[in-house]
PDB file of C-alpha atoms in Angstrom:
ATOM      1  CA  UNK A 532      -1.446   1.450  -2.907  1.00 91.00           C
ATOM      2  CA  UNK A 533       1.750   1.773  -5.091  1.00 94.00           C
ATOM      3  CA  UNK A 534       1.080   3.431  -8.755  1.00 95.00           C
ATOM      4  CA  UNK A 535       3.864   3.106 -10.994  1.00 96.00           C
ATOM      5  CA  UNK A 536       4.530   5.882 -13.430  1.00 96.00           C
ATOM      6  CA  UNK A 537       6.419   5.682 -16.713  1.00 94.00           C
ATOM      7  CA  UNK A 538       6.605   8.239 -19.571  1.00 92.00           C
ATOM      8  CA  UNK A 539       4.557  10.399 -18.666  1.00 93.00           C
ATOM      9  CA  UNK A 540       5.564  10.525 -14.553  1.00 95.00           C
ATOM     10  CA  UNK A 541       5.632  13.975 -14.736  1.00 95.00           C
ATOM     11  CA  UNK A 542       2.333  15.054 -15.885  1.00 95.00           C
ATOM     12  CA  UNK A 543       1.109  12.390 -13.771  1.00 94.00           C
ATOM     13  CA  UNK A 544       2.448  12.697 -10.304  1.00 95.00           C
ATOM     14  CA  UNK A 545       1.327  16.144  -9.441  1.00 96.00           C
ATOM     15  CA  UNK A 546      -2.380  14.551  -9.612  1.00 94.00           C
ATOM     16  CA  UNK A 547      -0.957  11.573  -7.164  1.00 94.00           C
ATOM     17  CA  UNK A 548       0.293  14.200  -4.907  1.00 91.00           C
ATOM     18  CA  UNK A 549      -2.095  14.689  -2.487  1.00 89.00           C
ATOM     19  CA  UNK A 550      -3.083  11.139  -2.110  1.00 94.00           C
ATOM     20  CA  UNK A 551      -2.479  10.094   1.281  1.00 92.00           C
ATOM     21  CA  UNK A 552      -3.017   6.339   0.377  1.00 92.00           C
ATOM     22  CA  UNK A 553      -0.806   6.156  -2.551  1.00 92.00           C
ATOM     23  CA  UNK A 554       2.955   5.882  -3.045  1.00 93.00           C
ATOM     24  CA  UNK A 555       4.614   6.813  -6.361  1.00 95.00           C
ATOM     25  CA  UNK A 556       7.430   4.948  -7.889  1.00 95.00           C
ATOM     26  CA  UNK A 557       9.268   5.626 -10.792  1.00 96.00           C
ATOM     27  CA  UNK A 558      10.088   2.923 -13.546  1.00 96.00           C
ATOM     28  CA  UNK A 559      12.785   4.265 -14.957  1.00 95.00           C
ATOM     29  CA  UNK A 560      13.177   1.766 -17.656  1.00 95.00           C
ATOM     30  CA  UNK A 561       9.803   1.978 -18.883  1.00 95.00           C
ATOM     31  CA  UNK A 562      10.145   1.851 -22.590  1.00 94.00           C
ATOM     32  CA  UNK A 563      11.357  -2.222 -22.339  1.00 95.00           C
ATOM     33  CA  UNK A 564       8.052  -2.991 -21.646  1.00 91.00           C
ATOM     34  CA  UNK A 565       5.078  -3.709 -19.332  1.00 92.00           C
ATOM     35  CA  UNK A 566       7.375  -6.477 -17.526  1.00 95.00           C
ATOM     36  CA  UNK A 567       9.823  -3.762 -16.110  1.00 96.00           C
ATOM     37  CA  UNK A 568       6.731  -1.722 -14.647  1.00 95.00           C
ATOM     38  CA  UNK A 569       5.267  -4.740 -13.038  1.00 96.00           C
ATOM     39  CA  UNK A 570       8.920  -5.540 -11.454  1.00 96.00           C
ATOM     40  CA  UNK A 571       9.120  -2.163 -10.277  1.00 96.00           C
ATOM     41  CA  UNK A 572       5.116  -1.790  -8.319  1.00 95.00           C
ATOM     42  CA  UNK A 573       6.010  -5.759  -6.671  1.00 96.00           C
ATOM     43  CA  UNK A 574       9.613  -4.920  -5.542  1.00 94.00           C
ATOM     44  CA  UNK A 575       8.090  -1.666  -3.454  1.00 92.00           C
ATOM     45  CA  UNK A 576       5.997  -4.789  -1.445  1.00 93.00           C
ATOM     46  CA  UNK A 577       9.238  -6.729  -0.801  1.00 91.00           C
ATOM     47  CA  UNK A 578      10.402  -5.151   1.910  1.00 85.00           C
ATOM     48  CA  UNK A 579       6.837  -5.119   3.775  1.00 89.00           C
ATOM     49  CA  UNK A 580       6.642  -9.102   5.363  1.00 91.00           C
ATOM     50  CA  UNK A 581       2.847  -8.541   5.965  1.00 94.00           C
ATOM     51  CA  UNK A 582       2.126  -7.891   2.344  1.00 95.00           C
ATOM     52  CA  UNK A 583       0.396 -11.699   1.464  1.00 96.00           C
ATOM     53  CA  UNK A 584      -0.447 -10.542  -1.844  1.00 97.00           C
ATOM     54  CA  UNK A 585      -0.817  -7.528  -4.396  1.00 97.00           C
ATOM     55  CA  UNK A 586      -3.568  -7.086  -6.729  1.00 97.00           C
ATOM     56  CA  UNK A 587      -2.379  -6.007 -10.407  1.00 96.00           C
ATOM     57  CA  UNK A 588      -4.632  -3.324 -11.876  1.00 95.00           C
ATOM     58  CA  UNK A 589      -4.198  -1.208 -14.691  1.00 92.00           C
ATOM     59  CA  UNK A 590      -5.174   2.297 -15.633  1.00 90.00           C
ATOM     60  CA  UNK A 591      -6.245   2.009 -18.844  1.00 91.00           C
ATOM     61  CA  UNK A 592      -9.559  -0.277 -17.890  1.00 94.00           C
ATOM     62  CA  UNK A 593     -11.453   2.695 -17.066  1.00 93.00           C
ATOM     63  CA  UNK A 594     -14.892   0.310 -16.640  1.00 94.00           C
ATOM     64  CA  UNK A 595     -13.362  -1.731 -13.835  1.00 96.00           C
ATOM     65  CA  UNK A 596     -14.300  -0.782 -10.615  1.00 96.00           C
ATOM     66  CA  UNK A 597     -14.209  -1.249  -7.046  1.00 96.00           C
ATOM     67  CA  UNK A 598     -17.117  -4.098  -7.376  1.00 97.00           C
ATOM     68  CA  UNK A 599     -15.670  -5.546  -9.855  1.00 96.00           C
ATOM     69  CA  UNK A 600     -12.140  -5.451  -8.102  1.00 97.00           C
ATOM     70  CA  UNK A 601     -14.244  -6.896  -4.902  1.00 97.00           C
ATOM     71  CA  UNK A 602     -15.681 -10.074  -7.092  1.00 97.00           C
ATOM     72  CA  UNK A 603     -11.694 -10.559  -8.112  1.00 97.00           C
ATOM     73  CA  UNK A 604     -10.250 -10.384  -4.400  1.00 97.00           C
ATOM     74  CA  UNK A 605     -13.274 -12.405  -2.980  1.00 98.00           C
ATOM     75  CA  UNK A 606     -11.622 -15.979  -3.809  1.00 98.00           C
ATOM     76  CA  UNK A 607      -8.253 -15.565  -2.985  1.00 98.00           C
ATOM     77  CA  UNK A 608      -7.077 -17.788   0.025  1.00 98.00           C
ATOM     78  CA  UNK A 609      -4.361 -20.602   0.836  1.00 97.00           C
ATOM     79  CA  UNK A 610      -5.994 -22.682  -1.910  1.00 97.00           C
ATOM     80  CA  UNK A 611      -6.328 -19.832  -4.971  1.00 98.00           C
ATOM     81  CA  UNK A 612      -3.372 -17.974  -4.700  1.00 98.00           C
ATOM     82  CA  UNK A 613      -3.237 -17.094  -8.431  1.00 98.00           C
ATOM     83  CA  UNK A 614      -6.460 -15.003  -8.804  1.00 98.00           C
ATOM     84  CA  UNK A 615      -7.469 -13.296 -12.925  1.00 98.00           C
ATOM     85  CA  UNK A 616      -9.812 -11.901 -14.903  1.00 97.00           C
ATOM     86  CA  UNK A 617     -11.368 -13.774 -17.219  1.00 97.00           C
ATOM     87  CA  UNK A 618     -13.049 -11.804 -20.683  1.00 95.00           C
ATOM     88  CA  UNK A 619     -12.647 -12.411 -24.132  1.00 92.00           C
ATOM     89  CA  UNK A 620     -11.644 -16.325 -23.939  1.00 92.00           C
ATOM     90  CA  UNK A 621      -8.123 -14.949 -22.044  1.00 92.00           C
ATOM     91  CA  UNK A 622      -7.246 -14.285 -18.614  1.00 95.00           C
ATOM     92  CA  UNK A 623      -5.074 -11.333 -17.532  1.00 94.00           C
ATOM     93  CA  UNK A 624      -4.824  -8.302 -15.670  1.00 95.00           C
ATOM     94  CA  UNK A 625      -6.633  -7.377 -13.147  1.00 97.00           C
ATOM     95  CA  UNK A 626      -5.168 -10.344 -10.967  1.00 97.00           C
ATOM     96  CA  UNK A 627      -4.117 -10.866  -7.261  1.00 98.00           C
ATOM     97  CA  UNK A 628      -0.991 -12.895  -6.598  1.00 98.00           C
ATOM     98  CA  UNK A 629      -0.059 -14.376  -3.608  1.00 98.00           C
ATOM     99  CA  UNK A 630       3.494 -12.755  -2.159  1.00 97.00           C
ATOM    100  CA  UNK A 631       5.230 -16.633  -3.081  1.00 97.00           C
ATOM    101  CA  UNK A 632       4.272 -15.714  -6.967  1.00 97.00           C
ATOM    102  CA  UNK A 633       6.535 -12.264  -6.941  1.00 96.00           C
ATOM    103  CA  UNK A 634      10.073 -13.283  -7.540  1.00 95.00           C
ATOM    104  CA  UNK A 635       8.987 -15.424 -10.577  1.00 96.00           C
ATOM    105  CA  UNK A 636       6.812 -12.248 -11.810  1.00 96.00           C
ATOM    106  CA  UNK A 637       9.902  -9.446 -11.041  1.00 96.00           C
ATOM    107  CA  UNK A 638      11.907 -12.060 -13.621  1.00 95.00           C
ATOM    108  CA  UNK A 639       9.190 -11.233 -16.546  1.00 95.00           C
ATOM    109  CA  UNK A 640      10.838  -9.222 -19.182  1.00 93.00           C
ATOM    110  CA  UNK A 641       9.722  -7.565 -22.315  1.00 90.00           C
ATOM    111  CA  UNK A 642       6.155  -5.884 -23.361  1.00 88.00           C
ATOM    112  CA  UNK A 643       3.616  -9.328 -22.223  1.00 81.00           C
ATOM    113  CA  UNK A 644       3.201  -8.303 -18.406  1.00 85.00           C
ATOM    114  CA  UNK A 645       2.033 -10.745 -16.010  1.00 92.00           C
ATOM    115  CA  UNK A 646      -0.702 -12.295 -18.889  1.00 90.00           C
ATOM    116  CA  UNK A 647       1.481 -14.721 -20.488  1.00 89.00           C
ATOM    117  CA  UNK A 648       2.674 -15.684 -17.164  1.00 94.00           C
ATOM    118  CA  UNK A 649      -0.937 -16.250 -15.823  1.00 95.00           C
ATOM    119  CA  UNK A 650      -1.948 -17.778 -19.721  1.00 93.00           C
ATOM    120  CA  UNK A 651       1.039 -20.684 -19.205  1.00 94.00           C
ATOM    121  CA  UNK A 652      -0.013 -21.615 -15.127  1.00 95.00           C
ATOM    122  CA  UNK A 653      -3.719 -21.967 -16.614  1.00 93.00           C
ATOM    123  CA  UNK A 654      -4.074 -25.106 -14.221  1.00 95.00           C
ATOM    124  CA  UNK A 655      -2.927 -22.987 -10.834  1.00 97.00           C
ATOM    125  CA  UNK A 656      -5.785 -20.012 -11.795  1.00 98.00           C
ATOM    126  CA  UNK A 657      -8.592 -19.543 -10.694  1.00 98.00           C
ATOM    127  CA  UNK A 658     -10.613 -17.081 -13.051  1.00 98.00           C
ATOM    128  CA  UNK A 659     -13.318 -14.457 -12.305  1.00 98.00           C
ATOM    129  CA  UNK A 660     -15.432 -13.581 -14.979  1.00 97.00           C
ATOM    130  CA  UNK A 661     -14.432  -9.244 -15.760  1.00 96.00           C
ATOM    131  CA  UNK A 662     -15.915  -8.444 -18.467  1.00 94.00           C
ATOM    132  CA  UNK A 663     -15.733  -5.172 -17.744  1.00 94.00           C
ATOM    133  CA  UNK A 664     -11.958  -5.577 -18.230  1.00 94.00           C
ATOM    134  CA  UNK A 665     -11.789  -6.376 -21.947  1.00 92.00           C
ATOM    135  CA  UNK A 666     -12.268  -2.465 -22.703  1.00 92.00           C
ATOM    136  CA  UNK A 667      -9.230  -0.631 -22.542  1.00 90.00           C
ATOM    137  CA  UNK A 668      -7.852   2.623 -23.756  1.00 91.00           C
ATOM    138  CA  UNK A 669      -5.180   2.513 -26.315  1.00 86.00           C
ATOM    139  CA  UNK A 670      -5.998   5.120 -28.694  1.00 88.00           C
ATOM    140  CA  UNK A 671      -8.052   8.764 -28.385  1.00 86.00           C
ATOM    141  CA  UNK A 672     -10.877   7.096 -30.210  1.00 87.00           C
ATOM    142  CA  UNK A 673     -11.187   4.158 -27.807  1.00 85.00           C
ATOM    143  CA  UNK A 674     -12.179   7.196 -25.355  1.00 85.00           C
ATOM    144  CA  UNK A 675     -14.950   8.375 -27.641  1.00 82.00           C
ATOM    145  CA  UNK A 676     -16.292   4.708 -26.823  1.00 83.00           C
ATOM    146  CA  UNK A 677     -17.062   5.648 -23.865  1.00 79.00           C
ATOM    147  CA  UNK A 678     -19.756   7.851 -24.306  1.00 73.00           C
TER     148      UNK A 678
END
């Protein structure tokens, strides 16, 4: 697993630390947008020729879970390499992309991540219904949702 840190890598990484399973990398040019932080987590794959695909989370979908991340991987194969969530009449994030996707994704730019991307190949998708993916965390009182 490869978690890409940003702004806050610091407070962050010392709570990484001791995970065996996880690698850290460091977008440096975080502030351009999503796009650069996506680049960054697929270009740490391109150097391993078994990785076939990588599945796109996020961190601030605290209500998706390993089940639901399970339901998402479950269809992927030679015939549905694009793999999304589907919630709130949109696909997006989480999503599984086969390895012949990356280049095309490392190329995004800006603050849209991989959901435009996935929103234009519509036809190539193949959607899982997430709805626990339409809550995210954006502000402190998106937290106090939670309870």
């Amino acid at each position: 697993m490869v978690v890409v840190l940003g702004a806050d890598a610091a407070t962050i990484a010392p709570a990484l630390a001791g995970l065996t399973s996880v690698a850290m990398v460091i977008n440096p040019d975080w502030e351009s947008g999503l796009a650069s932080s996506l680049a960054v987590g697929l270009s740490a794959f391109l150097a391993d020729d078994s990785c076939e695909a990588v599945l796109v989370t996020l961190a601030d979908q605290p209500l998706v879970d390993g089940a639901a991340l399970r339901r998402l991987i479950a269809p992927f194969d030679d015939e549905h390499r694009i793999v999304a969530s589907a919630y709130d009449d949109t696909i997006g994030v989480p999503a599984l992309f086969g390895r012949e996707h990356f280049d095309d994704l490392i190329r995004l730019t800006g603050d849209r991540g991989a959901g435009s991307w996935l929103r234009a190949r519509q036809n190539e998708v193949t959607r899982v219904p997430l709805y626990s993916a339409a809550f995210d965390i954006d502000r402190p009182s998106d937290v106090a949702r939670l309870r």
